[in-house]
Amino acid sequence: MPQLRVAMAQIDTTVGDLDGNVAAIRAWTRRAAQEGAHLVLFPETAVTGYPVEDLALRTSFVDASKQAVKRLARELADDGHGDVTVVVGYVDRAGEDTRPATAGRPKGLPQNCAAVLHGGRVVARYAKHHLPNYGVFDEYRIFVPGDDLLVVRVKGVDVAIAICEDLWQDGGPVQMAGDAGAGLLAVINASPYERNKDDVRLELVARRAAEAGCPIAYVNAVGGQDELVFDGDSLVVAPEGTVLARGPQFREELVVVDLEVPEGVKTPGWEENIQRATISADLVPAYQPTVSPVLEPLPDVADVHAALVLGLRDYVRKNGFRSVVIAVSGGIDSALVASLACDAIGPENVVGISLPSGYSSQHSKDDAEDLANRCGFEYRQYPIAPMVDAFLQTVPLQGVAEENLQARVRGTTIMGLANQEGHLTLATSNKSELAVGYSTLYGDSVGGYAPLKDVPKTLVWDLSNWRNADAASRGEQPPIPENTITKPPSAELRPDQTDQDSLPPYEVLDAILEDYVEGDMGRADMLEAGFDPTVVDSVVTLVDRAEWKRRQFAPGPKISYKAFGRDRRLPITNRWREPAASATLTPPVEVKTDSPLGRN
């Protein structure tokens, strides 16, 4: 049978950096050529980065993308790699259209495309058929779908092309590839990370390979882009389900695999919705195939940690920051964020600020300093009591407002230092706190990026324990003090305060939040699941009231099926409440009372 060496380049691109992305594609093509690849696959919209969002509606951006692809084809030939077939994602347009933009026909008719490059030119293009319009995706609003399947003959092998969502939907390009007699289905992707999604992807690719009757080469992007993290995990699966190659997660890599596939069919006559192009009909002389890596995915918790580190690193790097500042309180959330930051950008680029108040315990101050010593980042302490007292002498606040003042003084201080010294401030609130509004707006919620935004409190503990165990297994000092992990969490805004003064145990809270936030379950469903009605009513009310706060919170990496932000879109002004919970609500005008909480 004909042989074909395929290289999948899972690379980290940046949205809008067309020159930088093109340079990276050239460099990785060079590596692939050195390894003898006949066909090189790059991720979805690798030229432009993904997701481009409303940049696709700008004529100038689409024009630049088209020109960049043409330039890339010429430069690959100039580099001496014109004989290598390269498939790369970019943004193109369906054609000229002067009619007004409507649903399904956005301005300029942009398309999510794959270009096939060879011999210094764009040989063919393919437009994505299925445009996702759920969760974080809104491609239907900004792209026009394609209709035709592209089949390219490379070294005598018919290679069909598809893009990401085309694989997730039944029928369409997968079925068309099988009907066209393709020897390989090449799928380029920018599929964001979620917990346990690697298993779902593998099962999907195996099922589609069986349906198409040929191997599938699935290349995925790597890197962080705002709230999304792409985990790589590129793979090749045979039609009988055998995994022929599988790359690493959360890092760039060139995954090379040798395939034996059927020779291309005799060129048929006219075929409906199928375009064919021949690059090279001659078969490759027989050669000794190499053994491809088949790596195991990271175990749960370890992969979450890797996703958070990559998301944070890329957000800092791609937005031009060199350092971060964190308010370290001695609590577990700020400790984990500091540890993640040190892993992401190095402790030399992390500044930890302790901001103790008159209610801060000595053990919290000691734990914050211990954290800094363990991680190796710069540590400073600025007591806030004098600033709080000065404010209260001018504006006499009491009760909850006085407690929240402490958090707001901390927020102003940390943002002032970030402004003065050029740091990115990292917010330290977790998903559980964000869900129930357990934070002070313009206080402990300040920051430009929130690494724990999609991490529930129980997972914060799991991640902290995992990170310490991982360090110990390598003979290193665990970064997070044990006392920080084991002590009861507290905002320390009043004497002897703990989080459970206001909230149910986090194990209970997080289970309810998973059902209500991620599962969209109603009150009756949660009661049927066995939750206490009083606790459900309390939690649901807190979640519903906190939407206005969440809208003002910093971006953070998505790790769950449904993260706060684009995944979950609810109105702020909203009087709907779950039945039985609504009777306990105060009037809507009182809903926007701030929480009596601070930094943990």
XYZ file of C-alpha atoms in Angstrom:
600
model
C 0.000 0.000 0.000
C 1.139 3.609 -0.557
C 2.995 5.256 2.305
C 2.596 8.811 3.521
C 4.502 10.601 6.290
C 2.227 13.106 8.016
C 3.421 15.736 10.471
C 0.941 17.430 12.803
C 2.290 20.726 14.147
C 0.379 21.597 17.313
C 1.561 25.179 17.734
C 0.752 28.208 19.882
C -0.357 31.179 17.786
C -1.556 34.658 18.767
C -4.757 36.258 17.500
C -3.963 39.117 15.147
C -0.214 38.505 14.978
C -0.215 37.385 11.369
C 3.494 38.010 10.833
C 4.466 36.150 13.989
C 2.143 33.253 13.191
C 3.453 32.973 9.630
C 7.016 32.937 10.947
C 6.104 30.129 13.353
C 4.453 28.112 10.573
C 7.593 28.452 8.457
C 9.793 27.318 11.347
C 7.653 24.278 12.108
C 7.419 23.373 8.422
C 11.197 23.430 8.338
C 11.271 20.927 11.190
C 8.706 18.749 9.452
C 10.687 18.803 6.216
C 13.823 17.789 8.094
C 11.885 14.781 9.368
C 10.877 13.842 5.840
C 7.200 14.749 6.065
C 5.170 14.690 2.865
C 2.139 16.414 4.402
C 2.167 18.960 7.250
C -1.005 19.925 9.117
C -1.411 23.118 11.160
C -4.337 24.048 13.441
C -7.529 25.870 12.589
C -6.952 29.566 11.669
C -3.285 29.202 12.584
C -2.422 32.180 10.375
C -4.764 34.529 12.239
C -5.003 32.843 15.620
C -8.229 31.541 17.131
C -10.849 32.725 17.898
C -10.793 35.892 15.803
C -14.296 36.902 16.932
C -15.503 40.147 15.307
C -12.146 40.751 13.624
C -13.643 38.541 10.920
C -16.121 41.324 10.140
C -13.329 43.769 9.273
C -12.510 43.809 5.568
C -8.940 44.874 6.332
C -8.404 41.848 8.585
C -9.749 39.330 6.077
C -7.679 40.917 3.316
C -4.560 40.699 5.494
C -5.290 37.042 6.236
C -5.629 36.205 2.534
C -2.422 38.033 1.670
C -0.571 36.359 4.547
C -1.472 32.903 3.216
C -0.257 33.775 -0.275
C 2.937 35.197 1.161
C 3.383 32.102 3.330
C 3.149 29.843 0.271
C 5.863 31.850 -1.513
C 8.109 31.972 1.549
C 7.836 28.226 2.123
C 9.029 27.696 -1.438
C 11.823 30.227 -0.911
C 12.800 28.277 2.207
C 13.257 25.207 0.028
C 10.078 23.462 1.169
C 7.909 23.985 -1.880
C 7.694 20.227 -2.407
C 6.052 19.724 0.996
C 2.253 19.938 1.073
C 1.073 22.191 3.896
C -2.504 22.524 5.169
C -3.063 25.618 7.300
C -6.097 27.411 8.714
C -6.878 31.060 7.952
C -9.780 33.468 7.364
C -11.018 34.034 3.811
C -14.296 35.196 2.309
C -16.935 33.529 0.184
C -17.037 36.297 -2.377
C -18.186 39.840 -2.898
C -21.670 40.680 -1.639
C -23.179 44.152 -1.435
C -26.380 43.053 0.290
C -26.955 44.041 3.949
C -25.606 41.685 6.596
C -28.198 39.306 8.068
C -28.203 36.253 10.296
C -26.127 33.630 8.542
C -24.749 36.234 6.113
C -22.369 38.442 8.128
C -20.707 41.496 6.637
C -18.117 40.614 3.984
C -19.053 36.902 3.940
C -15.970 35.760 5.918
C -15.212 32.049 6.076
C -13.195 29.815 8.373
C -10.925 28.140 5.833
C -8.068 25.743 5.262
C -5.518 26.467 2.545
C -3.464 23.788 0.830
C -0.019 25.154 -0.044
C 2.471 23.598 -2.439
C 5.065 24.809 -4.907
C 4.865 28.438 -3.783
C 1.124 28.879 -4.264
C -2.286 28.216 -2.748
C -3.394 25.076 -4.582
C -6.873 24.781 -3.056
C -9.042 26.010 -0.214
C -11.741 24.472 1.952
C -14.414 26.332 3.946
C -15.691 24.915 7.244
C -19.196 23.475 6.905
C -20.480 23.355 10.477
C -20.232 26.623 12.407
C -20.650 26.104 16.167
C -23.108 28.393 17.893
C -23.073 27.221 21.517
C -20.980 27.669 24.642
C -18.010 29.915 23.907
C -18.544 29.631 20.152
C -20.503 32.051 17.969
C -19.065 31.281 14.542
C -22.492 31.286 12.912
C -22.635 35.031 13.602
C -19.292 35.849 11.972
C -18.731 33.199 9.289
C -20.483 31.828 6.217
C -20.476 28.011 5.950
C -18.937 26.117 3.071
C -20.670 23.443 0.976
C -17.987 21.450 -0.812
C -15.588 18.767 0.378
C -11.974 19.177 -0.694
C -9.963 16.066 -1.639
C -6.292 16.600 -2.463
C -4.090 13.907 -3.960
C -0.709 13.895 -2.192
C 1.893 11.313 -3.211
C -0.868 9.226 -4.775
C -3.069 9.329 -1.650
C -6.443 11.099 -1.587
C -6.549 13.351 1.471
C -9.877 14.913 2.461
C -9.870 18.113 4.535
C -12.228 19.098 7.365
C -12.183 21.677 10.155
C -12.970 21.029 13.831
C -16.781 21.215 14.229
C -17.164 19.326 10.939
C -16.040 16.282 12.913
C -18.443 16.813 15.830
C -21.581 16.852 13.684
C -23.077 13.750 12.115
C -22.899 13.371 8.356
C -21.410 16.235 6.381
C -17.696 16.143 5.502
C -17.050 12.853 7.319
C -19.647 10.974 5.328
C -18.600 12.805 2.158
C -14.975 11.754 2.721
C -16.039 8.132 2.936
C -18.188 8.412 -0.163
C -15.286 10.048 -2.023
C -12.976 7.127 -1.199
C -10.490 9.249 0.767
C -7.427 7.429 2.070
C -6.972 9.952 4.898
C -9.190 12.565 6.537
C -7.089 15.494 7.799
C -8.917 17.567 10.411
C -7.426 20.866 11.623
C -8.715 22.082 14.978
C -8.736 24.750 17.637
C -10.629 22.750 20.252
C -10.512 24.309 23.742
C -9.631 22.313 26.826
C -12.244 21.075 29.285
C -11.845 18.503 32.025
C -12.195 14.967 30.622
C -12.571 16.242 27.065
C -9.550 14.216 25.916
C -11.510 10.996 26.360
C -14.493 12.458 24.514
C -12.275 13.553 21.615
C -10.632 10.143 21.287
C -13.975 8.364 21.206
C -15.263 10.863 18.644
C -12.251 10.557 16.338
C -12.373 6.760 16.516
C -16.089 6.743 15.654
C -15.643 9.156 12.749
C -12.669 7.192 11.396
C -14.857 4.101 11.277
C -17.614 6.056 9.524
C -15.206 7.512 6.958
C -13.457 4.177 6.458
C -10.007 5.771 6.653
C -7.560 7.076 9.268
C -8.148 10.517 10.747
C -5.252 12.848 11.496
C -6.507 15.296 14.121
C -4.207 18.250 14.824
C -5.152 20.628 17.624
C -3.894 24.026 18.682
C -1.923 24.700 21.874
C -1.890 27.828 24.014
C -3.984 30.353 25.870
C -6.219 32.981 24.284
C -8.086 35.156 26.768
C -10.456 32.720 28.536
C -9.673 29.689 26.373
C -6.850 27.189 26.713
C -5.992 24.820 23.865
C -4.364 21.599 24.985
C -2.918 20.036 21.835
C -3.345 16.261 22.292
C -3.163 15.732 18.519
C -3.812 12.170 17.424
C -4.156 9.775 14.510
C -6.710 6.973 14.718
C -7.173 4.098 12.275
C -10.666 3.117 11.069
C -10.676 0.057 13.337
C -10.003 2.319 16.338
C -6.267 1.820 16.855
C -4.448 4.946 18.035
C -1.472 5.274 15.693
C -0.008 8.427 17.218
C -0.838 10.806 20.068
C 0.986 13.967 21.025
C 1.503 15.708 24.359
C -0.855 18.092 26.077
C -0.255 21.781 26.756
C 2.980 22.166 24.827
C 4.021 22.676 21.235
C 5.136 19.565 19.423
C 5.546 18.046 15.988
C 3.783 14.685 15.913
C 5.028 12.596 12.976
C 3.346 9.401 11.815
C 3.896 7.040 8.889
C 0.702 5.755 7.336
C -0.054 2.981 4.887
C -3.274 3.910 3.130
C -5.076 2.940 -0.063
C -4.042 4.503 -3.347
C -6.263 7.265 -4.629
C -9.263 6.251 -6.651
C -9.302 6.788 -10.373
C -10.304 10.358 -10.975
C -14.076 10.203 -11.371
C -16.219 12.482 -13.417
C -18.324 15.219 -11.976
C -19.166 14.779 -8.276
C -21.701 16.859 -6.426
C -20.131 19.092 -3.723
C -16.670 17.545 -4.060
C -13.639 19.426 -5.312
C -10.497 17.519 -6.190
C -6.963 18.727 -6.721
C -3.872 16.733 -7.627
C -0.553 17.824 -6.169
C 1.408 14.651 -6.823
C 0.037 11.405 -8.231
C 3.278 9.424 -7.993
C 3.624 7.105 -5.016
C 6.497 7.429 -2.549
C 9.162 4.718 -2.953
C 8.873 2.208 -0.108
C 10.756 3.201 3.054
C 11.160 1.983 6.634
C 8.418 3.595 8.740
C 9.216 5.184 12.090
C 7.454 4.356 15.348
C 5.225 7.230 16.432
C 4.670 8.224 20.062
C 1.342 7.361 21.637
C 1.362 9.410 24.824
C -1.091 8.947 27.655
C -3.114 12.012 28.653
C -2.302 13.642 31.961
C -4.377 12.427 34.899
C -7.166 14.617 36.237
C -5.999 17.507 38.446
C -2.558 17.350 36.813
C -4.119 18.370 33.497
C -6.118 21.139 35.185
C -2.917 22.477 36.712
C -1.190 22.394 33.337
C -4.115 24.219 31.728
C -4.076 26.973 34.359
C -0.327 27.446 34.036
C -0.461 27.640 30.237
C -3.450 29.988 30.244
C -1.777 32.332 32.711
C 1.599 32.243 30.955
C 0.133 33.066 27.564
C -2.128 35.810 28.908
C 0.874 37.513 30.494
C 3.160 36.990 27.513
C 0.743 37.786 24.712
C -0.494 40.965 26.367
C 2.968 42.399 26.834
C 3.401 42.008 30.599
C 6.605 40.776 32.179
C 5.516 40.422 35.801
C 2.487 39.948 38.047
C 1.496 41.158 41.503
C -0.676 39.175 43.911
C -2.228 40.035 47.258
C -1.065 37.091 49.391
C -3.104 36.703 52.552
C -1.930 33.379 53.928
C -5.102 31.763 52.534
C -5.227 28.896 50.086
C -6.589 30.781 47.055
C -3.840 33.403 46.952
C -1.257 30.702 47.738
C -2.350 28.587 44.774
C -2.437 31.613 42.464
C 1.093 32.583 43.551
C 2.315 29.023 42.971
C 0.691 28.938 39.519
C 2.284 32.279 38.643
C 5.736 31.048 39.662
C 5.271 27.922 37.548
C 4.009 30.001 34.613
C 6.486 32.884 34.419
C 9.119 32.182 37.083
C 9.299 33.451 40.683
C 11.600 36.281 39.638
C 8.631 37.818 37.835
C 6.157 37.503 40.719
C 5.582 40.039 43.486
C 3.533 39.059 46.542
C 2.041 41.757 48.733
C 0.762 41.060 52.249
C -1.875 43.569 53.352
C -2.777 42.633 56.941
C -5.538 44.389 58.823
C -6.236 44.560 62.521
C -8.195 41.294 62.157
C -5.463 39.372 60.324
C -4.175 36.481 62.423
C -0.493 35.996 63.090
C -0.601 32.568 61.455
C -1.965 34.123 58.240
C 0.873 36.632 58.146
C 3.366 33.870 58.872
C 1.844 31.622 56.185
C 2.070 34.389 53.579
C 5.765 34.907 54.329
C 6.385 31.153 54.367
C 4.750 30.904 50.932
C 7.075 33.570 49.567
C 10.124 31.795 50.982
C 9.044 28.461 49.535
C 8.242 29.833 46.076
C 11.066 32.361 45.929
C 9.104 35.452 44.848
C 9.570 39.008 46.056
C 7.573 39.648 49.231
C 6.446 42.887 50.837
C 4.070 43.781 53.635
C 1.946 46.917 53.900
C -0.395 47.002 56.937
C -3.702 48.565 55.924
C -5.013 49.537 59.393
C -3.676 53.112 59.226
C -5.281 53.628 55.797
C -8.595 52.146 56.958
C -8.588 54.277 60.114
C -7.871 57.444 58.120
C -10.787 56.701 55.806
C -13.174 55.992 58.690
C -12.215 59.251 60.358
C -13.428 61.032 57.235
C -16.318 58.758 56.240
C -17.793 56.951 59.283
C -18.825 53.556 57.872
C -20.152 50.702 59.997
C -21.041 47.034 59.744
C -20.762 45.375 56.340
C -19.624 48.619 54.706
C -16.758 48.904 57.182
C -15.745 45.282 56.623
C -15.786 45.772 52.857
C -13.703 48.909 53.213
C -10.764 46.743 54.263
C -11.005 44.772 51.026
C -11.337 47.976 48.996
C -8.262 49.514 50.605
C -6.391 46.341 49.700
C -7.686 46.541 46.149
C -6.661 50.171 45.766
C -3.220 49.438 47.193
C -2.523 46.442 44.965
C -3.737 48.259 41.842
C -1.682 51.314 42.747
C 1.460 49.201 42.987
C 0.617 47.470 39.707
C 0.142 50.854 38.047
C 3.364 52.242 39.493
C 5.558 49.235 38.693
C 3.953 47.854 35.526
C 2.659 44.539 36.882
C -0.440 42.615 35.884
C -2.642 42.150 38.959
C -3.934 38.630 39.442
C -7.333 38.272 41.094
C -7.497 35.319 43.478
C -11.220 34.568 43.785
C -12.349 31.041 42.877
C -15.473 29.860 41.043
C -17.379 29.061 44.234
C -16.889 32.596 45.548
C -17.715 34.091 42.194
C -20.883 32.021 41.976
C -22.363 33.251 45.250
C -20.925 36.777 45.190
C -18.531 36.007 48.040
C -16.177 38.881 47.256
C -16.044 42.647 47.500
C -16.447 44.563 44.287
C -13.504 46.945 43.728
C -11.830 45.165 46.610
C -10.496 41.623 46.599
C -12.061 41.116 43.162
C -9.701 43.578 41.440
C -7.320 42.252 38.836
C -6.620 41.903 35.150
C -6.684 38.106 35.088
C -8.231 35.524 37.407
C -6.520 32.110 37.232
C -9.088 30.455 39.519
C -12.202 31.943 37.901
C -13.426 28.506 36.763
C -11.927 26.510 39.666
C -14.347 25.552 42.484
C -13.068 25.692 46.043
C -12.865 21.932 46.476
C -10.670 21.742 43.376
C -8.474 24.506 44.822
C -7.633 22.125 47.656
C -7.080 19.237 45.242
C -4.750 21.333 43.097
C -2.790 22.550 46.111
C -2.341 19.030 47.450
C -1.390 17.749 43.989
C 1.187 20.512 43.466
C 2.807 19.819 46.828
C 2.871 16.073 46.208
C 4.329 16.612 42.740
C 7.110 18.755 44.183
C 7.848 16.185 46.893
C 8.015 13.394 44.303
C 10.800 15.308 42.559
C 12.692 15.991 45.789
C 11.661 19.647 45.836
C 10.133 21.705 48.616
C 6.339 21.836 48.370
C 5.403 25.412 47.464
C 2.221 25.781 49.541
C 2.470 25.726 53.365
C 0.591 22.804 54.894
C -1.087 25.102 57.402
C -2.539 27.113 54.519
C -4.173 23.969 53.161
C -5.520 22.581 56.418
C -6.815 25.665 58.253
C -10.463 26.757 57.867
C -10.813 29.411 55.140
C -11.609 32.905 56.366
C -11.810 36.433 54.969
C -10.584 37.719 58.372
C -12.630 40.900 58.287
C -13.959 40.437 61.805
C -12.904 38.389 64.847
C -13.077 34.586 64.508
C -14.694 34.747 61.067
C -14.826 31.685 58.795
C -16.392 31.207 55.363
C -18.884 28.741 56.797
C -20.453 31.516 58.868
C -22.179 32.536 55.627
C -21.916 29.501 53.356
C -22.606 25.765 53.557
C -19.549 23.452 53.606
C -17.726 23.771 50.302
C -18.265 20.107 49.481
C -22.023 20.749 49.586
C -21.828 24.179 47.951
C -19.737 22.983 45.010
C -22.017 20.010 44.373
C -25.050 22.312 44.221
C -23.197 24.805 42.023
C -22.195 22.063 39.596
C -25.827 21.099 39.132
C -27.226 24.635 39.044
C -24.520 26.489 37.102
C -23.080 23.807 34.831
C -26.079 21.487 34.661
C -28.814 24.169 34.495
C -30.888 22.087 36.898
C -33.963 23.583 38.532
C -34.861 23.506 42.210
C -37.070 20.428 41.871
C -34.306 18.486 40.132
C -31.799 19.385 42.846
C -34.186 18.367 45.602
C -34.739 15.076 43.804
C -30.955 14.651 43.777
C -31.051 14.752 47.578
C -29.983 18.291 48.469
C -31.481 20.052 51.487
C -34.247 22.465 50.362
C -33.131 25.269 52.675
C -29.552 25.067 51.455
C -30.632 24.900 47.809
C -32.844 27.977 48.206
C -30.053 29.913 49.888
C -27.419 29.012 47.285
C -29.687 29.589 44.297
C -30.662 33.003 45.632
C -27.015 33.984 46.160
C -26.072 32.852 42.648
C -28.938 34.708 41.005
C -28.209 37.914 42.904
C -24.503 37.933 42.011
C -24.806 38.193 38.221
C -24.019 41.921 38.298
C -20.733 41.212 40.077
C -19.692 38.469 37.702
C -20.146 40.783 34.708
C -17.422 43.032 36.142
C -14.927 40.287 36.968
C -11.630 39.686 35.191
C -11.207 36.992 32.527
C -9.813 33.629 33.561
C -9.079 30.237 31.980
C -12.014 27.956 31.198
C -11.552 24.412 32.484
C -15.131 23.207 32.940
C -18.011 22.450 30.616
C -19.623 25.753 31.554
C -17.558 28.647 32.857
C -18.840 32.043 33.921
C -18.684 34.480 31.020
C -19.506 33.582 27.425
C -20.543 30.057 28.423
C -23.333 31.273 30.698
C -25.312 34.316 29.617
C -28.010 35.508 31.991
C -29.624 38.917 32.391
C -28.590 41.127 35.290
C -32.020 42.700 35.620
C -34.003 39.527 36.178
C -36.918 38.818 38.506
C -37.239 35.144 37.628
C -36.484 32.920 40.601
C -36.744 29.182 41.062
C -40.143 28.237 42.568
C -40.172 28.205 46.391
C -36.924 30.168 46.503
C -38.660 33.339 45.274
C -40.750 33.782 48.400
C -37.636 34.486 50.476
C -36.300 37.202 48.181
C -36.044 40.800 49.225
C -37.223 43.375 46.688
C -35.019 43.632 43.589
C -33.728 47.078 44.562
C -31.971 45.504 47.553
C -30.339 42.682 45.609
C -27.190 44.683 44.881
C -26.006 44.759 48.476
C -22.309 43.973 48.546
C -20.985 40.918 50.376
C -19.271 41.344 53.756
C -16.185 39.591 52.548
C -12.540 40.116 51.712
C -9.505 38.217 50.662
C -8.845 34.557 51.211
